[in-house]
Coordinates of C-alpha atoms in Angstrom, one line a residue:
M1 CA 77.9 123.8 86.0
A2 CA 81.2 123.9 87.9
Y3 CA 84.2 125.5 86.2
T4 CA 87.8 125.2 86.7
T5 CA 90.3 128.0 87.9
I6 CA 93.4 126.1 86.6
S7 CA 94.6 127.3 83.2
K8 CA 97.4 124.8 82.6
S9 CA 97.5 121.4 84.5
N10 CA 101.2 121.1 83.6
L11 CA 102.1 124.0 85.9
H12 CA 100.9 121.9 88.8
F13 CA 101.2 118.3 87.9
N14 CA 103.3 116.5 85.1
T15 CA 104.6 113.1 84.2
I16 CA 107.9 112.6 82.6
T17 CA 109.9 109.7 81.3
W18 CA 113.6 109.2 80.6
T19 CA 116.2 106.5 79.9
G20 CA 118.9 106.0 82.5
N21 CA 122.6 106.7 81.6
D22 CA 124.3 105.7 85.0
S23 CA 125.5 109.2 85.5
A24 CA 126.1 110.1 89.1
D25 CA 125.0 113.7 88.7
R26 CA 122.4 114.2 86.1
D27 CA 119.7 116.8 85.7
I28 CA 116.2 115.4 84.7
T29 CA 114.4 118.4 82.9
G30 CA 111.1 119.0 81.2
V31 CA 108.8 119.0 84.3
G32 CA 107.9 122.7 83.6
F33 CA 108.0 123.7 87.2
Q34 CA 110.1 123.1 90.4
P35 CA 108.5 119.9 91.9
D36 CA 107.8 119.6 95.6
F37 CA 106.7 115.9 95.4
L38 CA 108.3 113.2 93.2
W39 CA 107.2 109.7 92.8
I40 CA 109.8 107.8 90.6
K41 CA 109.6 104.3 89.5
N42 CA 112.0 102.2 87.3
R43 CA 109.7 100.7 84.5
S44 CA 112.4 98.1 83.4
Q45 CA 112.9 96.0 86.4
G46 CA 111.8 95.3 90.0
D47 CA 113.0 98.3 91.9
F48 CA 111.3 100.1 94.7
H49 CA 109.0 103.2 94.2
M50 CA 110.9 106.2 95.3
L51 CA 108.9 109.0 97.0
Q52 CA 110.7 112.3 97.9
D53 CA 109.5 115.7 98.7
S54 CA 111.0 119.2 99.3
V55 CA 109.7 119.5 102.9
R56 CA 111.6 116.4 104.2
G57 CA 114.6 117.0 101.9
A58 CA 115.7 115.5 98.5
N59 CA 117.6 112.7 99.7
K60 CA 114.9 111.4 102.3
V61 CA 113.2 108.4 100.7
L62 CA 110.0 106.6 101.4
Y63 CA 108.9 103.7 99.4
S64 CA 105.2 103.1 98.5
N65 CA 105.6 99.3 98.4
T66 CA 107.0 98.7 101.9
T67 CA 106.3 99.4 105.5
D68 CA 110.0 100.9 105.7
G69 CA 110.5 104.1 107.5
E70 CA 112.3 107.1 105.9
D71 CA 115.7 106.2 104.4
T72 CA 118.9 108.3 103.2
D73 CA 119.3 106.1 100.1
N74 CA 122.8 106.4 98.9
T75 CA 123.2 102.9 97.6
N76 CA 120.3 102.6 94.9
G77 CA 120.2 106.1 93.7
H78 CA 118.1 109.1 94.9
V79 CA 117.2 112.7 94.0
N80 CA 120.1 115.1 95.0
Y81 CA 118.1 118.3 94.8
F82 CA 115.2 119.9 93.0
T83 CA 115.7 122.4 90.1
S84 CA 113.5 125.1 88.5
G85 CA 112.3 122.8 85.8
G86 CA 113.0 119.3 87.2
F87 CA 115.6 117.5 89.5
N88 CA 119.0 116.1 89.7
V89 CA 119.7 112.4 90.4
D90 CA 122.5 110.4 91.7
A91 CA 122.6 106.9 90.1
G92 CA 123.9 104.8 93.0
A93 CA 125.1 101.4 92.6
S94 CA 121.6 99.9 91.7
G95 CA 118.9 101.1 89.4
N96 CA 116.2 102.9 91.3
V97 CA 116.6 106.2 89.4
N98 CA 119.2 106.2 86.6
E99 CA 120.6 102.8 85.7
N100 CA 122.0 102.6 82.2
S101 CA 119.6 101.8 79.4
E102 CA 116.6 101.3 81.8
D103 CA 113.4 103.3 81.5
Y104 CA 111.9 105.5 84.3
V105 CA 108.8 107.5 85.1
A106 CA 108.3 110.3 87.5
W107 CA 105.0 111.8 88.6
C108 CA 105.5 115.4 89.8
W109 CA 103.5 117.7 91.9
K110 CA 103.9 121.1 92.8
A111 CA 103.2 122.3 96.4
G112 CA 104.4 125.8 97.8
G113 CA 108.0 125.5 98.0
A114 CA 109.7 126.1 101.5
A115 CA 107.3 124.8 104.3
V116 CA 105.9 127.2 106.7
S117 CA 104.6 126.6 110.2
N118 CA 100.8 125.9 110.6
S119 CA 99.0 126.0 113.9
D120 CA 95.5 125.4 112.7
G121 CA 95.5 121.9 114.4
S122 CA 96.3 120.9 118.2
I123 CA 99.6 119.7 116.7
T124 CA 101.9 122.2 115.0
S125 CA 102.7 121.2 111.5
S126 CA 105.1 122.4 108.7
V127 CA 103.2 122.7 105.4
S128 CA 104.1 123.5 101.8
V129 CA 100.9 124.1 100.0
N130 CA 99.6 124.9 96.5
E131 CA 96.1 126.0 97.3
E132 CA 95.2 126.7 93.7
A133 CA 95.9 123.0 92.6
G134 CA 94.7 121.5 96.0
F135 CA 97.9 119.9 97.1
S136 CA 100.0 120.1 100.2
V137 CA 103.0 118.3 101.8
V138 CA 102.5 118.2 105.6
T139 CA 105.1 117.0 108.4
W140 CA 104.4 116.8 112.2
T141 CA 105.4 114.7 115.2
G142 CA 102.5 112.5 116.6
N143 CA 101.2 112.5 120.3
A144 CA 99.1 109.4 120.5
T145 CA 96.1 111.4 121.6
A146 CA 92.7 110.7 120.4
G147 CA 91.2 113.8 118.6
A148 CA 94.5 115.3 117.8
T149 CA 94.3 117.5 114.6
V150 CA 96.9 118.5 112.0
G151 CA 96.6 121.7 109.8
H152 CA 97.0 120.9 106.1
G153 CA 96.7 124.3 104.6
L154 CA 94.6 123.5 101.6
G155 CA 91.6 125.8 102.5
K156 CA 89.1 123.0 101.7
A157 CA 88.6 119.4 103.0
P158 CA 91.1 116.9 101.4
A159 CA 89.5 114.3 99.3
C160 CA 92.6 112.0 99.6
I161 CA 95.5 111.7 102.1
F162 CA 98.5 109.4 101.8
L163 CA 100.2 109.3 105.2
K164 CA 103.4 107.6 106.4
G165 CA 105.3 107.3 109.6
R166 CA 108.9 108.3 108.8
S167 CA 110.9 107.2 112.0
F168 CA 109.4 103.7 112.2
E169 CA 108.2 100.9 110.2
D170 CA 104.5 100.4 109.6
H171 CA 101.9 100.5 106.8
W172 CA 101.0 103.6 104.8
A173 CA 97.6 104.9 105.8
V174 CA 95.4 106.2 103.0
Y175 CA 92.3 108.2 103.6
H176 CA 89.9 108.5 100.6
K177 CA 86.5 110.2 100.5
G178 CA 85.0 107.3 98.4
I179 CA 85.8 104.4 100.8
G180 CA 82.6 102.8 102.1
T181 CA 79.1 102.5 101.3
S182 CA 78.4 106.2 102.0
L183 CA 80.7 109.4 102.3
S184 CA 80.4 109.4 106.0
D185 CA 81.9 106.0 106.3
S186 CA 85.2 107.2 105.0
N187 CA 86.2 109.0 108.2
R188 CA 86.8 105.5 110.0
K189 CA 88.2 103.5 107.1
L190 CA 91.9 103.1 105.9
L191 CA 93.7 101.6 102.9
K192 CA 97.3 100.7 102.9
L193 CA 99.2 102.0 99.9
N194 CA 101.8 99.3 100.3
D195 CA 99.3 96.4 100.5
S196 CA 96.8 94.9 98.1
G197 CA 94.1 94.2 100.9
S198 CA 90.7 95.8 101.1
Y199 CA 89.9 98.6 103.5
Q200 CA 90.1 98.2 107.3
T201 CA 87.8 100.0 109.8
S202 CA 88.6 101.6 113.2
T203 CA 87.9 104.8 114.9
S204 CA 91.6 104.9 116.1
Y205 CA 92.6 105.9 112.6
W206 CA 91.0 109.2 111.9
N207 CA 89.2 109.6 115.3
D208 CA 85.9 108.9 113.4
T209 CA 86.1 112.5 112.0
S210 CA 86.1 113.7 108.5
P211 CA 88.8 116.1 107.4
T212 CA 87.9 119.9 107.5
A213 CA 89.0 122.9 105.3
S214 CA 91.8 123.4 107.9
V215 CA 92.7 120.2 109.6
F216 CA 92.4 116.4 109.5
S217 CA 92.0 114.4 112.6
L218 CA 94.0 111.5 114.2
G219 CA 93.2 108.7 116.6
T220 CA 95.6 106.7 118.7
D221 CA 96.7 103.9 116.2
Q222 CA 100.4 104.2 115.7
R223 CA 100.3 104.3 111.8
T224 CA 98.6 107.7 112.0
N225 CA 99.7 109.0 115.4
K226 CA 102.4 107.1 117.2
N227 CA 103.8 109.2 120.2
T228 CA 106.9 111.1 119.2
G229 CA 106.9 109.5 115.7
T230 CA 107.6 111.7 112.9
F231 CA 105.1 111.7 109.8
V232 CA 104.5 113.0 106.4
A233 CA 101.2 113.4 104.6
Y234 CA 100.4 114.2 100.9
C235 CA 97.0 115.7 100.9
W236 CA 94.8 116.4 97.8
A237 CA 91.5 118.3 97.5
E238 CA 89.3 118.2 94.6
I239 CA 89.6 121.0 92.1
P240 CA 86.8 121.0 89.5
G241 CA 88.2 120.4 86.0
Y242 CA 91.8 119.7 87.3
S243 CA 91.5 116.7 89.9
K244 CA 88.9 114.2 90.9
F245 CA 88.5 111.5 93.6
G246 CA 85.6 109.2 93.5
K247 CA 84.5 105.5 93.2
Y248 CA 82.8 103.3 90.7
K249 CA 81.7 99.6 90.6
G250 CA 83.3 97.0 88.4
N251 CA 81.4 95.0 85.8
G252 CA 83.8 92.4 84.8
N253 CA 83.3 93.3 81.2
T254 CA 85.6 94.5 78.2
D255 CA 82.8 97.0 77.7
G256 CA 83.5 98.7 81.2
A257 CA 81.5 101.6 82.7
C258 CA 82.5 105.0 81.6
V259 CA 83.6 107.0 84.7
H260 CA 83.0 110.6 84.3
L261 CA 85.7 113.2 85.3
G262 CA 84.9 116.2 83.2
F263 CA 88.4 116.3 81.8
R264 CA 90.9 113.8 79.9
P265 CA 93.0 112.3 82.4
A266 CA 96.9 112.5 82.6
L267 CA 97.1 110.2 85.5
V268 CA 94.7 107.7 87.2
I269 CA 95.3 105.6 90.2
Y270 CA 92.9 102.9 91.2
K271 CA 92.3 100.6 94.1
K272 CA 89.6 97.8 94.7
S273 CA 88.3 99.0 98.1
S274 CA 86.0 96.0 98.7
G275 CA 88.4 93.2 98.0
S276 CA 92.1 92.4 97.8
D277 CA 94.0 93.2 94.4
N278 CA 96.8 95.4 93.6
W279 CA 96.9 99.2 93.3
E280 CA 97.3 100.3 89.7
M281 CA 98.4 103.4 87.8
H282 CA 98.0 104.6 84.3
D283 CA 99.2 107.8 82.7
N284 CA 99.3 109.8 79.3
K285 CA 103.1 109.7 78.9
R286 CA 103.9 106.1 79.0
D287 CA 100.9 105.5 76.7
T288 CA 100.2 108.6 74.3
D289 CA 97.3 106.8 72.6
N290 CA 94.4 104.5 73.4
P291 CA 94.1 101.9 74.6
V292 CA 96.3 102.8 77.6
I293 CA 97.8 99.6 78.6
R294 CA 101.1 100.1 80.6
Q295 CA 100.4 99.9 84.2
L296 CA 102.6 100.1 87.5
F297 CA 101.6 99.0 90.9
P298 CA 102.3 101.2 93.9
N299 CA 102.1 98.4 96.4
T300 CA 104.8 96.2 94.7
D301 CA 108.3 96.7 93.1
G302 CA 107.4 95.0 89.9
N303 CA 108.2 96.4 86.6
E304 CA 105.9 97.8 84.0
S305 CA 103.4 95.4 82.4
S306 CA 100.7 95.6 79.7
S307 CA 97.6 93.6 80.3
S308 CA 95.0 96.1 81.7
F309 CA 93.4 98.0 78.8
V310 CA 91.7 101.4 79.6
D311 CA 90.7 104.2 77.1
F312 CA 91.4 107.7 78.4
L313 CA 88.4 109.8 77.0
S314 CA 87.8 113.6 76.8
N315 CA 85.6 113.5 79.8
G316 CA 86.9 110.5 81.7
F317 CA 88.0 106.9 81.4
K318 CA 86.6 103.6 80.4
H319 CA 87.9 100.2 81.2
R320 CA 88.4 97.7 78.4
N321 CA 89.4 94.7 80.7
T322 CA 88.2 92.3 83.3
N323 CA 91.2 92.7 85.5
G324 CA 90.7 92.4 89.2
N325 CA 92.8 95.3 89.9
T326 CA 90.4 97.8 88.1
N327 CA 87.1 96.1 86.9
E328 CA 86.0 92.8 88.4
S329 CA 82.3 92.3 88.5
G330 CA 80.5 93.6 91.5
Y331 CA 83.4 95.1 93.5
N332 CA 83.8 98.7 94.6
Y333 CA 86.9 100.8 93.5
I334 CA 88.2 104.2 94.4
Y335 CA 90.3 106.2 92.0
M336 CA 92.4 109.5 91.9
A337 CA 92.7 111.4 88.8
W338 CA 94.5 114.4 87.3
A339 CA 93.8 116.3 84.2
E340 CA 96.0 116.5 81.0
Q341 CA 94.2 119.8 79.9
P342 CA 91.9 121.4 82.5
G343 CA 88.3 121.9 81.7
V344 CA 84.8 120.7 82.8
T345 CA 83.0 118.6 80.1
P346 CA 79.4 117.8 80.9
F347 CA 78.5 114.2 81.7
N348 CA 76.1 114.1 78.7
T349 CA 78.7 115.2 76.2
L350 CA 79.7 112.4 73.9
P351 CA 83.1 111.3 75.0
S352 CA 85.8 111.0 72.5
A353 CA 89.0 108.9 72.4
R354 CA 92.5 110.2 71.6

């Protein structure tokens, strides 16, 4: 049986919530480490998802729900800087991070702090990596060359990559090992984080080449390798007992299939890969007990809603809904999951709800 090398999940990934107070210089604490990647969403109203990282710099914002390039967002609020146990926010004139009396959530990952140069690929990249937890933030400049490679620093092949052009407008490009009818198909398929559509297939995205332990490959499509375009990628490798990236088939039943992870999840992100429906996210901080019902949608600016029931179990999750985003009968779905408490629970162990 596989084992986990992670002793505490919350030293590498954590979810925190807060209520805004409209302060222009406010510390958000309680993360438990200095984050290198923050994904912030206003739960109370329709504001953009705010994605910021330590490699690009705190006030360099991307939005998971749009094709927009990188923005220095001084109008709507942003992260000023990262602290040893959280981050500091500027409220701005609108409510993206700290509007008075509005509720927020941040999903926080730890990479490796200051980026270092990586020459494993044909394109030199800047990489901040947490090899223990299987996460890295990577930046580089594209060259539109088929077969170009970029070093990611993980030491094992990434199972999932969120990639975005920074200096121009175009879709997010998502690689996931579970896309397609077999694992080998994923090296030519792409989902768009900002879009509800099903996967697209082209050899010009990933050059028909699966990621390796040192690099991922690029084709000539501009959304992954525009000439002179600047890019960022968030890369995750699977770590037994801490993170898992897989697929399942929906059954359209409130007694949905039980998806085995080997741990109780802290965050799960889902996407219908064989059809069109929203991306969806559930976590253990907005819902501390089952059923977990509060969802947000990476591809829209919509506020939090409560219509998609799922149980977080000791060894996985089980859908209790017929929602098209997560459990429509006969459709294929991918998921990304991180553990509340690391550990490897066998599949034949009776799951328990919270």
